[in-house]
């Protein structure tokens, strides 16, 4: 143990003795079985409302959303979006079965699985998310082979593929998914909640999109949306 | 932490005379509080969440050792390394050593108040590293060699023209010879220049908004996503943060996420809310090879068990600054400390010293607005009062003020003299005052009263005095 660590803990102990409210057993128990906290109604919408709420909030955050009947239709939806954006018909994909097995060529798209910084910079990426959060409109992703974090950060356009039944209520639902997905090293290295395009308000408090990360975030939503 | 709070008075005068700054401050002091109030009103549970946040942090401070211990164990399981630093010097040399280990040259950094407090950039730049801030506001003030204006908006005191001048000078060496003035184009220019830094940096340094004891994760909250690029691209990610940032569990974290952005910028959520633990794993396609967390004390444990312990609940949202009539009149630079406004008036004396920051707890109207908006319900005015008492005990109060207070106390103990003196003062005031719309105002006072009337008028008490009314039984 380092001297610094010992010294810091000694001071904490001294304060505990003075105050007399420390309860190590209760604190440990809290970590083992996290007690639920106050969850606002917004964070636990009725199942029937979650989808509409998610879409409304995501749009508020500056995302665009497209309906898509099934996985097979994703490439066509991506082509339509890129044409609308006047962007090259090329997409960067992660090593994800869900996505790589689709017929991108047929939809007129070139596909690349390259993940070098240079290759990603300025391009379009398509990734899968673990959840859409109705409370805020953010999309949740976790790092791994299927989602290299830089794929969601370096390209100019980021397209999420999300299933309607992956839409959850609030933060608590994301934590539940993250805890369930734990491996022997704990939860995924990165859990990111992404609420639309990168933005800044640092110059004269004026909102400007496209600060460092994607300038646009598009959500392709699979399943019956009405 | 270098503190220049002694010059508060002169800087305040200059700030009040600075028209451009005043315009910025007006927008700021009006719009931000309005946005906060609107977002808080949209969430019926907001007040309840504030109570929960306060209670969670109280529990954390009472069990800090247990939670830090658990955090350390989980973070190490995830492959991270934990380093402990008692002081700024210790923290800075740990970071320096970590950069040396990977043979780093180029460092990118995302905004962190703790590293401002440690003056980490100066330390690393002195040692020959190139350190570039990536939060746009922080990048601008780094180029201008200034301290942050506000803990949330470091460059909000500048207008687009000033930013344009700064970029024009700084970006010439990146081959950008055209001067841009439009805000969108300024952001674009910073994006282009910083992109290259992101792609080529060896080390990324971030702070942490929270540390989760349950899982060993660090939490980063930004709108720009710059912290995520900093945490993802370089070989090594170094997190530098204060030991008080801990929350017990992910459920507890939700409470803070729900109040932070609403209090800070009036948003439902920040754009990027990210939780990181450890270096890249076997199945990860990217991420840093090493992940280090430097847990900094630097005066925090000295606050435990004292009347300012509750200040350690602070989540650096800046709501107290936005709502403060003093901050929104003089601006952040005036405070001479990285922590300004009401929160700074408590943090700065605690982390630096009462003597170097004596002016700050006095730069308050004690209107109580800061406490009213603080999402973790820190009783800021009473903590400022605590420092004022300390300051008085340590004989740091200006002599005029001490003399005046001493005189007052002495008079208070001699009721007949007190009555005579107040009567006399009343008569004197009425003699020198002018009537204005039914009220009498003194526009000029002698002696120490000069200080008051230099910048405002004094309302003259109505006749007759309370005591004489009382005597005549004219109580209402
Ligand atoms: S003192 Fe309260 S209001 Fe001020 S920055 Fe800290 S948490 Fe926010």
PDB file of N, CA and C in Angstrom, chain A residues 4-5 11 18-19 21-23 30-31 37 40-42 57 117-118 121 135 144-145 149-150 154 156 172 175 179 183 185 187 189-193 195 197-200 202 204 206 210-213 215, chain B residues 43 45 61-63 67 69-70 72 84 90 134-135 137 159-160 183 188 191 195 199 214 217 223-224 233 248 250-252 254 258 268 271 273-279 281 283-284 286 288 301-302 305 309:
ATOM      1  N   UNK A   4       0.700   7.427   0.447  1.00  0.00           N
ATOM      2  CA  UNK A   4      -0.373   8.388   0.203  1.00  0.00           C
ATOM      3  C   UNK A   4      -1.721   7.755   0.532  1.00  0.00           C
ATOM      4  N   UNK A   5      -1.899   6.519   0.073  1.00  0.00           N
ATOM      5  CA  UNK A   5      -3.169   5.843   0.345  1.00  0.00           C
ATOM      6  C   UNK A   5      -3.396   5.737   1.845  1.00  0.00           C
ATOM      7  N   UNK A  11      -6.859   9.839   7.502  1.00  0.00           N
ATOM      8  CA  UNK A  11      -7.624  11.065   7.724  1.00  0.00           C
ATOM      9  C   UNK A  11      -9.124  10.808   7.639  1.00  0.00           C
ATOM     10  N   UNK A  18     -14.692  11.144  14.659  1.00  0.00           N
ATOM     11  CA  UNK A  18     -15.197  12.407  15.173  1.00  0.00           C
ATOM     12  C   UNK A  18     -16.716  12.514  14.958  1.00  0.00           C
ATOM     13  N   UNK A  19     -17.148  12.094  13.800  1.00  0.00           N
ATOM     14  CA  UNK A  19     -18.546  12.252  13.399  1.00  0.00           C
ATOM     15  C   UNK A  19     -19.412  11.125  13.949  1.00  0.00           C
ATOM     16  N   UNK A  21     -20.861   8.481  12.370  1.00  0.00           N
ATOM     17  CA  UNK A  21     -22.015   7.964  11.624  1.00  0.00           C
ATOM     18  C   UNK A  21     -21.679   6.853  10.639  1.00  0.00           C
ATOM     19  N   UNK A  22     -20.398   6.503  10.559  1.00  0.00           N
ATOM     20  CA  UNK A  22     -20.004   5.509   9.562  1.00  0.00           C
ATOM     21  C   UNK A  22     -20.628   4.159   9.876  1.00  0.00           C
ATOM     22  N   UNK A  23     -21.013   3.459   8.807  1.00  0.00           N
ATOM     23  CA  UNK A  23     -21.582   2.133   8.995  1.00  0.00           C
ATOM     24  C   UNK A  23     -21.090   1.226   7.875  1.00  0.00           C
ATOM     25  N   UNK A  30     -25.148  -2.105   0.761  1.00  0.00           N
ATOM     26  CA  UNK A  30     -25.731  -1.248  -0.273  1.00  0.00           C
ATOM     27  C   UNK A  30     -25.124  -1.556  -1.653  1.00  0.00           C
ATOM     28  N   UNK A  31     -23.820  -1.853  -1.649  1.00  0.00           N
ATOM     29  CA  UNK A  31     -23.156  -2.157  -2.913  1.00  0.00           C
ATOM     30  C   UNK A  31     -23.571  -3.523  -3.447  1.00  0.00           C
ATOM     31  N   UNK A  37     -33.756   3.779  -6.073  1.00  0.00           N
ATOM     32  CA  UNK A  37     -33.875   5.205  -5.765  1.00  0.00           C
ATOM     33  C   UNK A  37     -35.154   5.745  -6.391  1.00  0.00           C
ATOM     34  N   UNK A  40     -38.342   9.028 -11.501  1.00  0.00           N
ATOM     35  CA  UNK A  40     -39.471   9.856 -11.934  1.00  0.00           C
ATOM     36  C   UNK A  40     -40.342   9.137 -12.952  1.00  0.00           C
ATOM     37  N   UNK A  41     -41.585   9.578 -13.065  1.00  0.00           N
ATOM     38  CA  UNK A  41     -42.520   8.946 -14.000  1.00  0.00           C
ATOM     39  C   UNK A  41     -41.931   8.890 -15.410  1.00  0.00           C
ATOM     40  N   UNK A  42     -41.189   9.949 -15.801  1.00  0.00           N
ATOM     41  CA  UNK A  42     -40.546   9.992 -17.115  1.00  0.00           C
ATOM     42  C   UNK A  42     -39.620   8.795 -17.358  1.00  0.00           C
ATOM     43  N   UNK A  57     -38.249  12.422 -28.017  1.00  0.00           N
ATOM     44  CA  UNK A  57     -37.059  12.935 -27.324  1.00  0.00           C
ATOM     45  C   UNK A  57     -35.824  12.874 -28.225  1.00  0.00           C
ATOM     46  N   UNK A 117      -8.235   4.899 -37.864  1.00  0.00           N
ATOM     47  CA  UNK A 117      -8.728   6.262 -37.648  1.00  0.00           C
ATOM     48  C   UNK A 117      -8.941   7.000 -38.952  1.00  0.00           C
ATOM     49  N   UNK A 118      -7.962   6.818 -39.844  1.00  0.00           N
ATOM     50  CA  UNK A 118      -8.023   7.529 -41.115  1.00  0.00           C
ATOM     51  C   UNK A 118      -9.245   7.094 -41.905  1.00  0.00           C
ATOM     52  N   UNK A 121     -12.589   8.483 -40.273  1.00  0.00           N
ATOM     53  CA  UNK A 121     -12.732   9.938 -40.266  1.00  0.00           C
ATOM     54  C   UNK A 121     -13.550  10.421 -41.462  1.00  0.00           C
ATOM     55  N   UNK A 135     -36.693   7.866 -21.703  1.00  0.00           N
ATOM     56  CA  UNK A 135     -36.631   9.023 -20.808  1.00  0.00           C
ATOM     57  C   UNK A 135     -35.895  10.214 -21.418  1.00  0.00           C
ATOM     58  N   UNK A 144     -17.120  -3.460 -27.535  1.00  0.00           N
ATOM     59  CA  UNK A 144     -16.852  -4.874 -27.787  1.00  0.00           C
ATOM     60  C   UNK A 144     -16.525  -5.026 -29.255  1.00  0.00           C
ATOM     61  N   UNK A 145     -16.406  -6.281 -29.708  1.00  0.00           N
ATOM     62  CA  UNK A 145     -16.096  -6.498 -31.118  1.00  0.00           C
ATOM     63  C   UNK A 145     -17.199  -5.900 -31.987  1.00  0.00           C
ATOM     64  N   UNK A 149     -15.821   1.664 -30.105  1.00  0.00           N
ATOM     65  CA  UNK A 149     -16.328   2.976 -29.687  1.00  0.00           C
ATOM     66  C   UNK A 149     -15.993   4.059 -30.711  1.00  0.00           C
ATOM     67  N   UNK A 150     -14.811   3.947 -31.336  1.00  0.00           N
ATOM     68  CA  UNK A 150     -14.429   4.991 -32.297  1.00  0.00           C
ATOM     69  C   UNK A 150     -15.352   5.015 -33.522  1.00  0.00           C
ATOM     70  N   UNK A 154     -15.706   8.906 -34.665  1.00  0.00           N
ATOM     71  CA  UNK A 154     -14.909   9.545 -35.725  1.00  0.00           C
ATOM     72  C   UNK A 154     -15.671   9.832 -37.017  1.00  0.00           C
ATOM     73  N   UNK A 156     -18.477  11.114 -39.725  1.00  0.00           N
ATOM     74  CA  UNK A 156     -19.303  12.317 -39.757  1.00  0.00           C
ATOM     75  C   UNK A 156     -20.778  11.992 -39.540  1.00  0.00           C
ATOM     76  N   UNK A 172     -32.278   3.198 -15.323  1.00  0.00           N
ATOM     77  CA  UNK A 172     -32.259   1.945 -14.571  1.00  0.00           C
ATOM     78  C   UNK A 172     -32.267   0.730 -15.492  1.00  0.00           C
ATOM     79  N   UNK A 175     -28.858   0.167 -16.902  1.00  0.00           N
ATOM     80  CA  UNK A 175     -27.959  -0.449 -15.910  1.00  0.00           C
ATOM     81  C   UNK A 175     -28.257  -1.941 -15.781  1.00  0.00           C
ATOM     82  N   UNK A 179     -25.498  -4.642 -16.322  1.00  0.00           N
ATOM     83  CA  UNK A 179     -25.141  -5.595 -15.258  1.00  0.00           C
ATOM     84  C   UNK A 179     -25.295  -7.026 -15.746  1.00  0.00           C
ATOM     85  N   UNK A 183     -19.009  -9.642 -17.658  1.00  0.00           N
ATOM     86  CA  UNK A 183     -18.153 -10.824 -17.774  1.00  0.00           C
ATOM     87  C   UNK A 183     -17.236 -10.860 -16.560  1.00  0.00           C
ATOM     88  N   UNK A 185     -14.613  -9.541 -16.042  1.00  0.00           N
ATOM     89  CA  UNK A 185     -13.972  -8.248 -15.757  1.00  0.00           C
ATOM     90  C   UNK A 185     -15.001  -7.163 -15.480  1.00  0.00           C
ATOM     91  N   UNK A 187     -18.668  -5.025 -15.916  1.00  0.00           N
ATOM     92  CA  UNK A 187     -19.471  -4.570 -17.051  1.00  0.00           C
ATOM     93  C   UNK A 187     -18.553  -4.180 -18.198  1.00  0.00           C
ATOM     94  N   UNK A 189     -16.242  -2.458 -21.001  1.00  0.00           N
ATOM     95  CA  UNK A 189     -15.291  -1.379 -20.775  1.00  0.00           C
ATOM     96  C   UNK A 189     -15.937  -0.013 -20.950  1.00  0.00           C
ATOM     97  N   UNK A 190     -16.769   0.106 -21.974  1.00  0.00           N
ATOM     98  CA  UNK A 190     -17.440   1.383 -22.190  1.00  0.00           C
ATOM     99  C   UNK A 190     -18.941   1.173 -22.307  1.00  0.00           C
ATOM    100  N   UNK A 191     -19.690   1.948 -21.560  1.00  0.00           N
ATOM    101  CA  UNK A 191     -21.141   2.010 -21.732  1.00  0.00           C
ATOM    102  C   UNK A 191     -21.423   3.470 -22.084  1.00  0.00           C
ATOM    103  N   UNK A 192     -21.885   3.711 -23.310  1.00  0.00           N
ATOM    104  CA  UNK A 192     -22.119   5.095 -23.745  1.00  0.00           C
ATOM    105  C   UNK A 192     -23.597   5.336 -24.005  1.00  0.00           C
ATOM    106  N   UNK A 193     -24.081   6.424 -23.457  1.00  0.00           N
ATOM    107  CA  UNK A 193     -25.435   6.867 -23.798  1.00  0.00           C
ATOM    108  C   UNK A 193     -25.255   8.066 -24.708  1.00  0.00           C
ATOM    109  N   UNK A 195     -26.754  10.965 -27.021  1.00  0.00           N
ATOM    110  CA  UNK A 195     -27.971  11.748 -27.262  1.00  0.00           C
ATOM    111  C   UNK A 195     -27.828  12.653 -28.459  1.00  0.00           C
ATOM    112  N   UNK A 197     -26.275  14.231 -32.267  1.00  0.00           N
ATOM    113  CA  UNK A 197     -24.989  14.706 -32.779  1.00  0.00           C
ATOM    114  C   UNK A 197     -24.195  15.464 -31.723  1.00  0.00           C
ATOM    115  N   UNK A 198     -22.882  15.409 -31.856  1.00  0.00           N
ATOM    116  CA  UNK A 198     -21.980  16.157 -30.986  1.00  0.00           C
ATOM    117  C   UNK A 198     -22.269  17.644 -31.127  1.00  0.00           C
ATOM    118  N   UNK A 199     -22.273  18.372 -30.028  1.00  0.00           N
ATOM    119  CA  UNK A 199     -22.625  19.793 -30.090  1.00  0.00           C
ATOM    120  C   UNK A 199     -21.831  20.593 -29.072  1.00  0.00           C
ATOM    121  N   UNK A 200     -21.827  21.901 -29.257  1.00  0.00           N
ATOM    122  CA  UNK A 200     -21.174  22.769 -28.278  1.00  0.00           C
ATOM    123  C   UNK A 200     -21.948  24.073 -28.145  1.00  0.00           C
ATOM    124  N   UNK A 202     -20.148  26.629 -26.561  1.00  0.00           N
ATOM    125  CA  UNK A 202     -19.045  27.346 -25.911  1.00  0.00           C
ATOM    126  C   UNK A 202     -18.766  28.729 -26.472  1.00  0.00           C
ATOM    127  N   UNK A 204     -20.330  32.160 -27.269  1.00  0.00           N
ATOM    128  CA  UNK A 204     -21.504  33.009 -27.033  1.00  0.00           C
ATOM    129  C   UNK A 204     -22.764  32.206 -26.719  1.00  0.00           C
ATOM    130  N   UNK A 206     -24.105  29.863 -28.039  1.00  0.00           N
ATOM    131  CA  UNK A 206     -24.923  29.519 -29.211  1.00  0.00           C
ATOM    132  C   UNK A 206     -24.707  28.047 -29.547  1.00  0.00           C
ATOM    133  N   UNK A 210     -22.004  19.318 -34.382  1.00  0.00           N
ATOM    134  CA  UNK A 210     -20.799  18.799 -35.021  1.00  0.00           C
ATOM    135  C   UNK A 210     -19.518  19.336 -34.415  1.00  0.00           C
ATOM    136  N   UNK A 211     -19.417  19.280 -33.084  1.00  0.00           N
ATOM    137  CA  UNK A 211     -18.222  19.811 -32.433  1.00  0.00           C
ATOM    138  C   UNK A 211     -17.016  18.901 -32.687  1.00  0.00           C
ATOM    139  N   UNK A 212     -17.057  17.688 -32.191  1.00  0.00           N
ATOM    140  CA  UNK A 212     -15.932  16.764 -32.405  1.00  0.00           C
ATOM    141  C   UNK A 212     -16.391  15.449 -33.019  1.00  0.00           C
ATOM    142  N   UNK A 213     -17.555  14.997 -32.579  1.00  0.00           N
ATOM    143  CA  UNK A 213     -18.066  13.698 -33.018  1.00  0.00           C
ATOM    144  C   UNK A 213     -18.973  13.864 -34.219  1.00  0.00           C
ATOM    145  N   UNK A 215     -21.708  14.640 -36.963  1.00  0.00           N
ATOM    146  CA  UNK A 215     -22.512  15.836 -37.201  1.00  0.00           C
ATOM    147  C   UNK A 215     -23.983  15.461 -37.293  1.00  0.00           C
TER     148      UNK A 215
ATOM    149  N   UNK B  43     -40.143  18.480 -14.578  1.00  0.00           N
ATOM    150  CA  UNK B  43     -39.953  17.196 -13.902  1.00  0.00           C
ATOM    151  C   UNK B  43     -40.542  17.313 -12.493  1.00  0.00           C
ATOM    152  N   UNK B  45     -40.746  15.445 -10.115  1.00  0.00           N
ATOM    153  CA  UNK B  45     -39.984  14.809  -9.028  1.00  0.00           C
ATOM    154  C   UNK B  45     -38.674  15.536  -8.742  1.00  0.00           C
ATOM    155  N   UNK B  61     -20.161  10.565   2.245  1.00  0.00           N
ATOM    156  CA  UNK B  61     -19.154  11.230   3.077  1.00  0.00           C
ATOM    157  C   UNK B  61     -19.000  10.526   4.424  1.00  0.00           C
ATOM    158  N   UNK B  62     -20.083   9.936   4.900  1.00  0.00           N
ATOM    159  CA  UNK B  62     -19.990   9.194   6.167  1.00  0.00           C
ATOM    160  C   UNK B  62     -19.280   7.850   5.994  1.00  0.00           C
ATOM    161  N   UNK B  63     -19.263   7.355   4.753  1.00  0.00           N
ATOM    162  CA  UNK B  63     -18.653   6.041   4.513  1.00  0.00           C
ATOM    163  C   UNK B  63     -17.620   6.096   3.392  1.00  0.00           C
ATOM    164  N   UNK B  67     -16.457   3.084   0.528  1.00  0.00           N
ATOM    165  CA  UNK B  67     -16.772   3.174  -0.902  1.00  0.00           C
ATOM    166  C   UNK B  67     -15.515   3.311  -1.762  1.00  0.00           C
ATOM    167  N   UNK B  69     -12.610   2.128  -1.074  1.00  0.00           N
ATOM    168  CA  UNK B  69     -12.005   0.802  -1.033  1.00  0.00           C
ATOM    169  C   UNK B  69     -12.667  -0.115  -2.072  1.00  0.00           C
ATOM    170  N   UNK B  70     -14.004  -0.109  -2.078  1.00  0.00           N
ATOM    171  CA  UNK B  70     -14.748  -0.953  -3.014  1.00  0.00           C
ATOM    172  C   UNK B  70     -14.474  -0.509  -4.449  1.00  0.00           C
ATOM    173  N   UNK B  72     -11.858   0.958  -5.632  1.00  0.00           N
ATOM    174  CA  UNK B  72     -10.502   0.547  -6.005  1.00  0.00           C
ATOM    175  C   UNK B  72     -10.470  -0.928  -6.412  1.00  0.00           C
ATOM    176  N   UNK B  84      -2.893   7.034  -5.638  1.00  0.00           N
ATOM    177  CA  UNK B  84      -3.419   7.976  -4.648  1.00  0.00           C
ATOM    178  C   UNK B  84      -2.481   9.169  -4.542  1.00  0.00           C
ATOM    179  N   UNK B  90       2.063  15.690  -5.720  1.00  0.00           N
ATOM    180  CA  UNK B  90       2.064  14.238  -5.844  1.00  0.00           C
ATOM    181  C   UNK B  90       1.275  13.811  -7.081  1.00  0.00           C
ATOM    182  N   UNK B 134      -9.315  19.787 -25.191  1.00  0.00           N
ATOM    183  CA  UNK B 134     -10.195  19.452 -26.313  1.00  0.00           C
ATOM    184  C   UNK B 134     -11.618  19.977 -26.154  1.00  0.00           C
ATOM    185  N   UNK B 135     -12.035  20.308 -24.932  1.00  0.00           N
ATOM    186  CA  UNK B 135     -13.323  20.972 -24.779  1.00  0.00           C
ATOM    187  C   UNK B 135     -13.168  22.336 -25.453  1.00  0.00           C
ATOM    188  N   UNK B 137     -14.439  25.332 -25.194  1.00  0.00           N
ATOM    189  CA  UNK B 137     -14.257  26.492 -24.323  1.00  0.00           C
ATOM    190  C   UNK B 137     -12.888  26.484 -23.663  1.00  0.00           C
ATOM    191  N   UNK B 159     -16.514  37.059 -26.870  1.00  0.00           N
ATOM    192  CA  UNK B 159     -17.431  37.058 -28.001  1.00  0.00           C
ATOM    193  C   UNK B 159     -16.763  36.422 -29.215  1.00  0.00           C
ATOM    194  N   UNK B 160     -17.576  36.176 -30.238  1.00  0.00           N
ATOM    195  CA  UNK B 160     -17.072  35.456 -31.415  1.00  0.00           C
ATOM    196  C   UNK B 160     -15.868  36.188 -32.033  1.00  0.00           C
ATOM    197  N   UNK B 183     -19.810  31.792 -36.099  1.00  0.00           N
ATOM    198  CA  UNK B 183     -19.666  30.814 -35.013  1.00  0.00           C
ATOM    199  C   UNK B 183     -19.587  29.376 -35.511  1.00  0.00           C
ATOM    200  N   UNK B 188     -16.141  24.649 -36.683  1.00  0.00           N
ATOM    201  CA  UNK B 188     -15.611  23.773 -37.728  1.00  0.00           C
ATOM    202  C   UNK B 188     -14.077  23.828 -37.767  1.00  0.00           C
ATOM    203  N   UNK B 191     -12.703  21.974 -34.952  1.00  0.00           N
ATOM    204  CA  UNK B 191     -12.890  20.539 -35.197  1.00  0.00           C
ATOM    205  C   UNK B 191     -11.756  20.007 -36.063  1.00  0.00           C
ATOM    206  N   UNK B 195      -9.121  17.424 -34.518  1.00  0.00           N
ATOM    207  CA  UNK B 195      -9.204  16.073 -35.077  1.00  0.00           C
ATOM    208  C   UNK B 195      -7.816  15.429 -35.191  1.00  0.00           C
ATOM    209  N   UNK B 199      -6.307  12.104 -33.281  1.00  0.00           N
ATOM    210  CA  UNK B 199      -5.845  10.898 -33.982  1.00  0.00           C
ATOM    211  C   UNK B 199      -4.399  10.556 -33.640  1.00  0.00           C
ATOM    212  N   UNK B 214     -19.899   0.552  -6.917  1.00  0.00           N
ATOM    213  CA  UNK B 214     -20.449  -0.778  -7.207  1.00  0.00           C
ATOM    214  C   UNK B 214     -19.707  -1.471  -8.349  1.00  0.00           C
ATOM    215  N   UNK B 217     -16.565   1.894 -12.251  1.00  0.00           N
ATOM    216  CA  UNK B 217     -16.584   2.709 -13.470  1.00  0.00           C
ATOM    217  C   UNK B 217     -16.363   4.187 -13.152  1.00  0.00           C
ATOM    218  N   UNK B 223     -21.172  17.418 -23.724  1.00  0.00           N
ATOM    219  CA  UNK B 223     -22.038  17.610 -24.881  1.00  0.00           C
ATOM    220  C   UNK B 223     -21.280  17.416 -26.181  1.00  0.00           C
ATOM    221  N   UNK B 224     -19.965  17.622 -26.105  1.00  0.00           N
ATOM    222  CA  UNK B 224     -19.170  17.602 -27.327  1.00  0.00           C
ATOM    223  C   UNK B 224     -18.696  16.204 -27.707  1.00  0.00           C
ATOM    224  N   UNK B 233      -9.172   6.899 -28.005  1.00  0.00           N
ATOM    225  CA  UNK B 233      -8.167   6.773 -29.065  1.00  0.00           C
ATOM    226  C   UNK B 233      -6.723   6.554 -28.589  1.00  0.00           C
ATOM    227  N   UNK B 248     -22.320   5.479  -4.570  1.00  0.00           N
ATOM    228  CA  UNK B 248     -22.279   4.054  -4.287  1.00  0.00           C
ATOM    229  C   UNK B 248     -22.628   3.163  -5.487  1.00  0.00           C
ATOM    230  N   UNK B 250     -25.036   2.224  -9.359  1.00  0.00           N
ATOM    231  CA  UNK B 250     -25.566   2.762 -10.620  1.00  0.00           C
ATOM    232  C   UNK B 250     -26.938   3.401 -10.409  1.00  0.00           C
ATOM    233  N   UNK B 251     -27.743   2.820  -9.511  1.00  0.00           N
ATOM    234  CA  UNK B 251     -29.049   3.429  -9.238  1.00  0.00           C
ATOM    235  C   UNK B 251     -28.883   4.814  -8.623  1.00  0.00           C
ATOM    236  N   UNK B 252     -27.875   4.955  -7.774  1.00  0.00           N
ATOM    237  CA  UNK B 252     -27.602   6.270  -7.187  1.00  0.00           C
ATOM    238  C   UNK B 252     -27.136   7.244  -8.275  1.00  0.00           C
ATOM    239  N   UNK B 254     -28.055   7.385 -11.298  1.00  0.00           N
ATOM    240  CA  UNK B 254     -29.206   7.890 -12.073  1.00  0.00           C
ATOM    241  C   UNK B 254     -29.753   9.179 -11.473  1.00  0.00           C
ATOM    242  N   UNK B 258     -29.944  12.792 -13.481  1.00  0.00           N
ATOM    243  CA  UNK B 258     -31.221  13.482 -13.712  1.00  0.00           C
ATOM    244  C   UNK B 258     -31.202  14.935 -13.241  1.00  0.00           C
ATOM    245  N   UNK B 268     -32.329  18.182 -20.618  1.00  0.00           N
ATOM    246  CA  UNK B 268     -32.803  16.945 -19.990  1.00  0.00           C
ATOM    247  C   UNK B 268     -31.620  16.035 -19.688  1.00  0.00           C
ATOM    248  N   UNK B 271     -25.342  15.302 -23.903  1.00  0.00           N
ATOM    249  CA  UNK B 271     -25.311  14.484 -25.096  1.00  0.00           C
ATOM    250  C   UNK B 271     -24.580  13.168 -24.969  1.00  0.00           C
ATOM    251  N   UNK B 273     -23.166  10.610 -22.180  1.00  0.00           N
ATOM    252  CA  UNK B 273     -23.007  10.158 -20.800  1.00  0.00           C
ATOM    253  C   UNK B 273     -22.313   8.813 -20.912  1.00  0.00           C
ATOM    254  N   UNK B 274     -21.085   8.719 -20.418  1.00  0.00           N
ATOM    255  CA  UNK B 274     -20.295   7.515 -20.665  1.00  0.00           C
ATOM    256  C   UNK B 274     -19.692   6.952 -19.401  1.00  0.00           C
ATOM    257  N   UNK B 275     -19.703   5.633 -19.321  1.00  0.00           N
ATOM    258  CA  UNK B 275     -19.131   4.937 -18.165  1.00  0.00           C
ATOM    259  C   UNK B 275     -17.972   4.082 -18.665  1.00  0.00           C
ATOM    260  N   UNK B 276     -16.804   4.260 -18.072  1.00  0.00           N
ATOM    261  CA  UNK B 276     -15.634   3.507 -18.508  1.00  0.00           C
ATOM    262  C   UNK B 276     -15.010   2.745 -17.344  1.00  0.00           C
ATOM    263  N   UNK B 277     -14.525   1.536 -17.657  1.00  0.00           N
ATOM    264  CA  UNK B 277     -13.770   0.796 -16.646  1.00  0.00           C
ATOM    265  C   UNK B 277     -12.668   0.013 -17.336  1.00  0.00           C
ATOM    266  N   UNK B 278     -11.458   0.235 -16.917  1.00  0.00           N
ATOM    267  CA  UNK B 278     -10.331  -0.570 -17.367  1.00  0.00           C
ATOM    268  C   UNK B 278      -9.898  -0.324 -18.803  1.00  0.00           C
ATOM    269  N   UNK B 279      -8.776  -0.984 -19.197  1.00  0.00           N
ATOM    270  CA  UNK B 279      -8.267  -0.879 -20.557  1.00  0.00           C
ATOM    271  C   UNK B 279      -9.074  -1.781 -21.501  1.00  0.00           C
ATOM    272  N   UNK B 281     -10.355  -4.804 -23.620  1.00  0.00           N
ATOM    273  CA  UNK B 281     -10.393  -6.229 -23.278  1.00  0.00           C
ATOM    274  C   UNK B 281     -10.113  -7.055 -24.528  1.00  0.00           C
ATOM    275  N   UNK B 283     -11.891  -8.965 -26.239  1.00  0.00           N
ATOM    276  CA  UNK B 283     -12.882  -8.939 -27.325  1.00  0.00           C
ATOM    277  C   UNK B 283     -13.153  -7.526 -27.855  1.00  0.00           C
ATOM    278  N   UNK B 284     -12.472  -6.527 -27.273  1.00  0.00           N
ATOM    279  CA  UNK B 284     -12.717  -5.152 -27.714  1.00  0.00           C
ATOM    280  C   UNK B 284     -11.990  -4.845 -29.025  1.00  0.00           C
ATOM    281  N   UNK B 286     -11.397  -1.712 -29.962  1.00  0.00           N
ATOM    282  CA  UNK B 286     -10.543  -0.547 -29.721  1.00  0.00           C
ATOM    283  C   UNK B 286     -10.531  -0.196 -28.229  1.00  0.00           C
ATOM    284  N   UNK B 288      -8.047   2.082 -24.993  1.00  0.00           N
ATOM    285  CA  UNK B 288      -6.652   2.243 -24.570  1.00  0.00           C
ATOM    286  C   UNK B 288      -6.055   0.947 -24.030  1.00  0.00           C
ATOM    287  N   UNK B 301      -9.723  15.790   2.412  1.00  0.00           N
ATOM    288  CA  UNK B 301      -9.903  15.106   3.705  1.00  0.00           C
ATOM    289  C   UNK B 301      -9.818  16.089   4.872  1.00  0.00           C
ATOM    290  N   UNK B 302      -9.173  17.240   4.638  1.00  0.00           N
ATOM    291  CA  UNK B 302      -9.140  18.251   5.704  1.00  0.00           C
ATOM    292  C   UNK B 302     -10.530  18.838   5.954  1.00  0.00           C
ATOM    293  N   UNK B 305     -15.489  16.163   8.503  1.00  0.00           N
ATOM    294  CA  UNK B 305     -15.682  16.372   9.935  1.00  0.00           C
ATOM    295  C   UNK B 305     -15.599  17.831  10.368  1.00  0.00           C
ATOM    296  N   UNK B 309     -17.718  20.380   5.565  1.00  0.00           N
ATOM    297  CA  UNK B 309     -17.765  19.032   4.977  1.00  0.00           C
ATOM    298  C   UNK B 309     -18.808  18.926   3.867  1.00  0.00           C
TER     299      UNK B 309
END
